[in-house]
PDB file of C-alpha atoms in Angstrom:
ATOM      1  CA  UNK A   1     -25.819 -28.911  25.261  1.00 87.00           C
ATOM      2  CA  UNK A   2     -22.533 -29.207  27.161  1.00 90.00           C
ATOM      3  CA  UNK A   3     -19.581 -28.334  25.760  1.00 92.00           C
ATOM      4  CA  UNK A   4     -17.535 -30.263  27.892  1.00 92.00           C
ATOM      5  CA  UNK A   5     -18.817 -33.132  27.198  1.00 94.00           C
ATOM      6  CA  UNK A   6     -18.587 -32.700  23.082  1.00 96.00           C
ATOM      7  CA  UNK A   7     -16.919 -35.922  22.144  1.00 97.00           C
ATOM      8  CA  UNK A   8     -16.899 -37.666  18.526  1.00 97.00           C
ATOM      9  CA  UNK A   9     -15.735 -41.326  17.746  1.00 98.00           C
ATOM     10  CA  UNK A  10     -12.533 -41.356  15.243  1.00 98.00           C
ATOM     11  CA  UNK A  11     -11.952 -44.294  13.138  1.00 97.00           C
ATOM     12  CA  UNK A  12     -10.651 -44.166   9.344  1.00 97.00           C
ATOM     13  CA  UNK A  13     -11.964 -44.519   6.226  1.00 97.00           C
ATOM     14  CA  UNK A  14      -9.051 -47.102   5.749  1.00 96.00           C
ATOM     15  CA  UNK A  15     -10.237 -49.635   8.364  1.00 96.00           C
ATOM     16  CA  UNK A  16     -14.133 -48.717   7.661  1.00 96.00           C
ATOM     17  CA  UNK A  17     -13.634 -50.214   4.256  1.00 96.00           C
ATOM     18  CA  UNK A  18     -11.419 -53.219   5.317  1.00 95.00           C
ATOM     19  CA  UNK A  19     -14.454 -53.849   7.654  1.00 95.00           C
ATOM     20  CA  UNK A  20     -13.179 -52.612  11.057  1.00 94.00           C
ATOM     21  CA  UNK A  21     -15.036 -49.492  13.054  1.00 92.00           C
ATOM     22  CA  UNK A  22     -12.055 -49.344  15.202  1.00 95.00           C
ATOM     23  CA  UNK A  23     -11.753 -46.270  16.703  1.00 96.00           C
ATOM     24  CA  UNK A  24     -11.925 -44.352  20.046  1.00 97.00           C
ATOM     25  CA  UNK A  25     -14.193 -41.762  21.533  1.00 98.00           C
ATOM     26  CA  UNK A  26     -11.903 -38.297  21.810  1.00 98.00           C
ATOM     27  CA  UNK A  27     -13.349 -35.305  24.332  1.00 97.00           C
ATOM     28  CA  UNK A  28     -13.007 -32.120  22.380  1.00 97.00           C
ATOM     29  CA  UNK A  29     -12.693 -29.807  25.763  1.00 96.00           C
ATOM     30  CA  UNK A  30      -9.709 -32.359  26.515  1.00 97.00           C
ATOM     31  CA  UNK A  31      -7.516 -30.188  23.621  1.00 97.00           C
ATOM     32  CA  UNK A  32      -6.419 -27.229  23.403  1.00 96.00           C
ATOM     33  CA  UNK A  33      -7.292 -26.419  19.725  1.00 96.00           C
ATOM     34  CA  UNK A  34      -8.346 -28.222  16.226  1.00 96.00           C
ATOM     35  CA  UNK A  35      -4.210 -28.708  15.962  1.00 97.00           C
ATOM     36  CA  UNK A  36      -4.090 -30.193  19.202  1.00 97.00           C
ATOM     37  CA  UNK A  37      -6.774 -32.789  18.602  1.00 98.00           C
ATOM     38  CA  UNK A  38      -6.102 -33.879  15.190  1.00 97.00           C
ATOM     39  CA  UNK A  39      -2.377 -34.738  16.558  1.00 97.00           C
ATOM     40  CA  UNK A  40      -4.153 -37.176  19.209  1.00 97.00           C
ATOM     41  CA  UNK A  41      -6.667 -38.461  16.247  1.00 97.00           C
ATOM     42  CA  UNK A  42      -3.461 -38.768  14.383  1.00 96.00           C
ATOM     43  CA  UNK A  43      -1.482 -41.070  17.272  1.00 97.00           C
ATOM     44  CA  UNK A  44      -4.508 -43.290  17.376  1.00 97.00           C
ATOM     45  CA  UNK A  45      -4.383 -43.965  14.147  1.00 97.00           C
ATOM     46  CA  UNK A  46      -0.497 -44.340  14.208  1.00 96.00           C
ATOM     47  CA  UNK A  47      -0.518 -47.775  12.204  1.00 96.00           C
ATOM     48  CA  UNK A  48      -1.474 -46.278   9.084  1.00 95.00           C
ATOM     49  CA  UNK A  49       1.067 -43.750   7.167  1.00 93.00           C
ATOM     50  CA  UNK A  50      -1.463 -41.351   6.430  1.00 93.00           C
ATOM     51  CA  UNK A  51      -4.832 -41.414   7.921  1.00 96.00           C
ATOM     52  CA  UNK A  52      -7.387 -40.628   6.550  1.00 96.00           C
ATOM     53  CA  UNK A  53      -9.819 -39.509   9.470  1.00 97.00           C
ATOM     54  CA  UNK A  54     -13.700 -40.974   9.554  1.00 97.00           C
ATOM     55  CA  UNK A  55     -16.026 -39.105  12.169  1.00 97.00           C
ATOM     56  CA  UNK A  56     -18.437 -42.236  12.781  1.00 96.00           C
ATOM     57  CA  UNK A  57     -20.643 -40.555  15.681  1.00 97.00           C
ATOM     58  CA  UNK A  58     -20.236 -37.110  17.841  1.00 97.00           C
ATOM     59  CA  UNK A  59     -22.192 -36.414  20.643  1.00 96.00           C
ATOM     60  CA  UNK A  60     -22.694 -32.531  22.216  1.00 93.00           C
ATOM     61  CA  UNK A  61     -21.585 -30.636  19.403  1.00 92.00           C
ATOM     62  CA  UNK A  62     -23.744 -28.193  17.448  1.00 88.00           C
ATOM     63  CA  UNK A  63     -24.648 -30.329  13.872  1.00 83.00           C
ATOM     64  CA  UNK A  64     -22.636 -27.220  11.745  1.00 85.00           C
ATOM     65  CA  UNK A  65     -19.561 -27.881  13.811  1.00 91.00           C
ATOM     66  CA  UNK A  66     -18.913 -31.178  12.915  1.00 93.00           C
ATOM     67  CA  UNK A  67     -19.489 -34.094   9.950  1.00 94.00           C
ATOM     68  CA  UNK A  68     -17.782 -37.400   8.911  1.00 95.00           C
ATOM     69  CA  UNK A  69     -14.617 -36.030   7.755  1.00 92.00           C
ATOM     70  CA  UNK A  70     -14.350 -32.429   9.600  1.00 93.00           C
ATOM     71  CA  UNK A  71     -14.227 -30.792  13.022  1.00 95.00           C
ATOM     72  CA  UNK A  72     -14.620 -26.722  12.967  1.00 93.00           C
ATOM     73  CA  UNK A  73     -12.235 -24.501  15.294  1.00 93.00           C
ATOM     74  CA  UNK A  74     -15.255 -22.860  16.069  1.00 92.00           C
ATOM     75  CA  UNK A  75     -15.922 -25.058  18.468  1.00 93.00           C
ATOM     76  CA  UNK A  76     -12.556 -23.932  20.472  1.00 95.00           C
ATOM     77  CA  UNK A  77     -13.841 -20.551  20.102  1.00 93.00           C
ATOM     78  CA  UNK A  78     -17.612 -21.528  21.012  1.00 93.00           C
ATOM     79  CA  UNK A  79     -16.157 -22.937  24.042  1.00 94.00           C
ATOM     80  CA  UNK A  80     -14.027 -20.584  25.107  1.00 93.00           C
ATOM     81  CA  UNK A  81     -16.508 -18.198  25.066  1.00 92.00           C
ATOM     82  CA  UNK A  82     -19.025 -20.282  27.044  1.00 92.00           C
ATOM     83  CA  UNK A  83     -17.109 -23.153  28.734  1.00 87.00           C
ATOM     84  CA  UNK A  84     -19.403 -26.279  30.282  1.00 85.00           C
ATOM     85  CA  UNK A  85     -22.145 -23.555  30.550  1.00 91.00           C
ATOM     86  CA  UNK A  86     -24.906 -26.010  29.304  1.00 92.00           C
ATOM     87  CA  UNK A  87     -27.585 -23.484  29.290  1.00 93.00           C
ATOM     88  CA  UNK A  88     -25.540 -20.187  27.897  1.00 93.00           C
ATOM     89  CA  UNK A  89     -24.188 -22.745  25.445  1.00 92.00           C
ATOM     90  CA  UNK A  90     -27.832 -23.436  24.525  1.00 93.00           C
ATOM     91  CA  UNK A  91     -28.975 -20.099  24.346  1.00 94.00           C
ATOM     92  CA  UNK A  92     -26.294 -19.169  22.060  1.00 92.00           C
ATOM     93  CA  UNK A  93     -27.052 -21.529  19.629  1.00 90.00           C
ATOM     94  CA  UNK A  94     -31.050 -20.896  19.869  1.00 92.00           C
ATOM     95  CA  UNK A  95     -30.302 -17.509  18.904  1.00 92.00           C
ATOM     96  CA  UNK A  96     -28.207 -18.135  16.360  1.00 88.00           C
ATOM     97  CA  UNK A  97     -30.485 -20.822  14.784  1.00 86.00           C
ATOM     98  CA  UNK A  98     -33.707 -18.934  15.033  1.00 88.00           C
ATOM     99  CA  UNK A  99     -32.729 -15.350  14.855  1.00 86.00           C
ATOM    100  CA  UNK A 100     -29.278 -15.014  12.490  1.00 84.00           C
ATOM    101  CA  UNK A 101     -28.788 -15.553   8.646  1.00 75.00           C
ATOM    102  CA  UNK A 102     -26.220 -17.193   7.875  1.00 74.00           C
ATOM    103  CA  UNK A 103     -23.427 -20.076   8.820  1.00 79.00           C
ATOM    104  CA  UNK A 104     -22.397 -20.595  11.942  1.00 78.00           C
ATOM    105  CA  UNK A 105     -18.994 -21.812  11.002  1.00 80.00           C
ATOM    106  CA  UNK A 106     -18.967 -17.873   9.876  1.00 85.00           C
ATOM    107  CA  UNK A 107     -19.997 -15.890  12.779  1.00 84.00           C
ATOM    108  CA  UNK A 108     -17.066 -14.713  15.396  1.00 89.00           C
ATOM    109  CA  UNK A 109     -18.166 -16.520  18.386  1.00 91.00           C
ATOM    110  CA  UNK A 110     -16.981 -13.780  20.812  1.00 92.00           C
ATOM    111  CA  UNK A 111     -19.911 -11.319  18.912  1.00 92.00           C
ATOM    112  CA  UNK A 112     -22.372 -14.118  18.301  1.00 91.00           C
ATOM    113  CA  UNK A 113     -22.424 -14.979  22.338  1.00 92.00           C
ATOM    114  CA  UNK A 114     -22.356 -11.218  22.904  1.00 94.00           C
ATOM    115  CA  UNK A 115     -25.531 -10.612  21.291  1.00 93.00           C
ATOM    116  CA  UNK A 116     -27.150 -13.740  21.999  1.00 93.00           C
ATOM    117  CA  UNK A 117     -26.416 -12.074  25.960  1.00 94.00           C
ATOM    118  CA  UNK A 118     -27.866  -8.751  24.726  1.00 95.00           C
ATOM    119  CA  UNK A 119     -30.817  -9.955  22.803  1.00 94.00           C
ATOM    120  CA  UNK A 120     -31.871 -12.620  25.619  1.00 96.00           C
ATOM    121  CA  UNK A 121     -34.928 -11.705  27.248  1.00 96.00           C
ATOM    122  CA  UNK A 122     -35.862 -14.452  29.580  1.00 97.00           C
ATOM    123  CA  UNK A 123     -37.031 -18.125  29.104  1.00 97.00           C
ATOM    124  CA  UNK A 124     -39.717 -18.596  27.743  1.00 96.00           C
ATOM    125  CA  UNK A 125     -41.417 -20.389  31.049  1.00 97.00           C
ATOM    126  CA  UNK A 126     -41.134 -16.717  31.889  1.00 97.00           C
ATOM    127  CA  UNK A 127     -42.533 -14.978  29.387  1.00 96.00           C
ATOM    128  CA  UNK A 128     -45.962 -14.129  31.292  1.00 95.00           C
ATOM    129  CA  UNK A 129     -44.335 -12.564  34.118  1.00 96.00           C
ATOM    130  CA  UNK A 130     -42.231 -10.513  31.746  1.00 96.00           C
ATOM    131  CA  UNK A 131     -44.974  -9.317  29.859  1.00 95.00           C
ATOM    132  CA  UNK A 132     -47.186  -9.061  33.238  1.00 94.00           C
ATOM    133  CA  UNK A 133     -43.688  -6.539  34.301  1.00 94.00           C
ATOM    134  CA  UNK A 134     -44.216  -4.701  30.846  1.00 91.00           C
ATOM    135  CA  UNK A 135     -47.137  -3.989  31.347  1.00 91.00           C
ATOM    136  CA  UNK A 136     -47.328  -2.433  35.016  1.00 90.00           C
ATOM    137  CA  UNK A 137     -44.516  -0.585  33.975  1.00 90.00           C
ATOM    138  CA  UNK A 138     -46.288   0.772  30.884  1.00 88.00           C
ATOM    139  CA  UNK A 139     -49.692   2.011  33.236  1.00 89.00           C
ATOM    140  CA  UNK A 140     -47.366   3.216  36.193  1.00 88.00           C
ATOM    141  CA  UNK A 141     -47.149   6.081  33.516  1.00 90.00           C
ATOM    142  CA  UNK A 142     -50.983   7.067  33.741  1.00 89.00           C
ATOM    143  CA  UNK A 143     -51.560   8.000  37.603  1.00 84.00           C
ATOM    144  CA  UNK A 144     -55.140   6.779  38.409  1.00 82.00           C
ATOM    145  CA  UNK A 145     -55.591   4.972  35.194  1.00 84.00           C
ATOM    146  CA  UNK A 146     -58.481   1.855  35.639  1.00 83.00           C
ATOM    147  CA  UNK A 147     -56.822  -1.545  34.877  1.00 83.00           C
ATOM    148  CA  UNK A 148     -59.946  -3.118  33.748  1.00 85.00           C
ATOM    149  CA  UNK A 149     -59.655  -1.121  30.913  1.00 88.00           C
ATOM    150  CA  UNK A 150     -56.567  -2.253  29.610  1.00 89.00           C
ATOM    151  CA  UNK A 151     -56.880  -5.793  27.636  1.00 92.00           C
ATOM    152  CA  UNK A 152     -53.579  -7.575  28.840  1.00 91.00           C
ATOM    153  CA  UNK A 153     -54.008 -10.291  25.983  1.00 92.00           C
ATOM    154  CA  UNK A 154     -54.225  -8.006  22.908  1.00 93.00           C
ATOM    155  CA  UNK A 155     -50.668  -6.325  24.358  1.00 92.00           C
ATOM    156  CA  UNK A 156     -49.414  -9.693  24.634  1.00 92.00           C
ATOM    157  CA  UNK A 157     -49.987 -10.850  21.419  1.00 92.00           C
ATOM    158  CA  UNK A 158     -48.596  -7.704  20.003  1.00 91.00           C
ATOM    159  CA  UNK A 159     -45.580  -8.001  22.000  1.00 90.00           C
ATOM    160  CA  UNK A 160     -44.916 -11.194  20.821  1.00 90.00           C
ATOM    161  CA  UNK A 161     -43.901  -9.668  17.190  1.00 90.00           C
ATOM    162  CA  UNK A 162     -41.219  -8.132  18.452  1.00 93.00           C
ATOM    163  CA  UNK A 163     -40.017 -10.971  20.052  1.00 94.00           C
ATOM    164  CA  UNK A 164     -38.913 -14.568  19.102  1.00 93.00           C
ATOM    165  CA  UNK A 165     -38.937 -17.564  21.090  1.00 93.00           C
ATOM    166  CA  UNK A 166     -36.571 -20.060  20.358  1.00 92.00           C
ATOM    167  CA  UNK A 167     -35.869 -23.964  22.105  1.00 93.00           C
ATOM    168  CA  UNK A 168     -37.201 -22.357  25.471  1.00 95.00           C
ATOM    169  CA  UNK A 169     -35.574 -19.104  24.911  1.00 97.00           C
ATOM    170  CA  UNK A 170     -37.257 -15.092  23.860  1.00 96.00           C
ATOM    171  CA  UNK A 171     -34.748 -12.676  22.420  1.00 96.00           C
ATOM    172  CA  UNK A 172     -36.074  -9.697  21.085  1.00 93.00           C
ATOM    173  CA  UNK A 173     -36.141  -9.013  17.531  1.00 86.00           C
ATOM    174  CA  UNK A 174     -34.739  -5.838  16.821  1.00 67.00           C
TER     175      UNK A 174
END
């Protein structure tokens, strides 16, 4: 997902219903803040007193973020924290998806990215060299010790519960 790119179509509920989808495509990263943006959503809509904003279509912005009627500052804070980074952005919201409780819309981004950093492992095309490292790591401790005796699968697949892997992503689990 990239952030810079996040983008959602404002029309209003007012011309929706009179039959109209007029509207225009706004870039999120091109505001400062939620203020900022709902002052340009605001000037588009300038020929009705008070309008009432409709959210017809977004594109590159995490589903909890956004809906037909609301934006989240999170975002601002989401991309602050991770700018166009399309894959830390991604990573970030595999861990929070697949590894946190709770809403998004509730999480401080600054910690959330933080521990999606410290709980990120390595992708998951990568996962058999990291456990391959593990594990020749692990019998570097026993000087001498025969590798045919060691069954590289079993270790795997009990390494795997400590992990979770996530949209192409493995963050450990504890």
């Amino acid at each position: 997902m990239d952030l810079s790119e996040s983008k959602i179509y404002v029309g209003t509920y007012a011309k929706y219903n009179d039959g109209s989808i007029f509207g225009k495509w706004l870039t999120l990263s091109d505001y400062a803040d939620k203020d900022e943006f709902y002052e340009a959503c605001r000037e588009l809509h300038e020929d009705e007193e008070d309008p009432e904003l409709m959210f017809q279509d977004w594109e590159e912005i995490p589903d909890a973020m956004v809906g037909e009627c609301f934006i989240s500052e999170k975002w601002w804070e989401l991309y602050d924290e991770v700018g166009d980074d399309e894959d830390e952005t991604d990573k970030v919201i595999a861990y929070f998806e697949n590894c946190c409780s709770g809403n998004l819309l509730n999480q401080d981004m600054t910690f959330l990215v933080r521990d999606a950093q410290d709980e990120f492992v390595c992708k998951e095309e990568d996962w058999d060299d990291y456990v391959e490292d593990r594990i020749s790591e692990y019998l570097a401790q026993f000087d001498g010790f025969n590798r045919s005796y060691f069954d590289d699968d079993y270790y795997k697949a009990e390494l795997e519960d400590d992990y979770t892997m996530a949209d192409g992503y493995v963050f450990k689990n504890y």
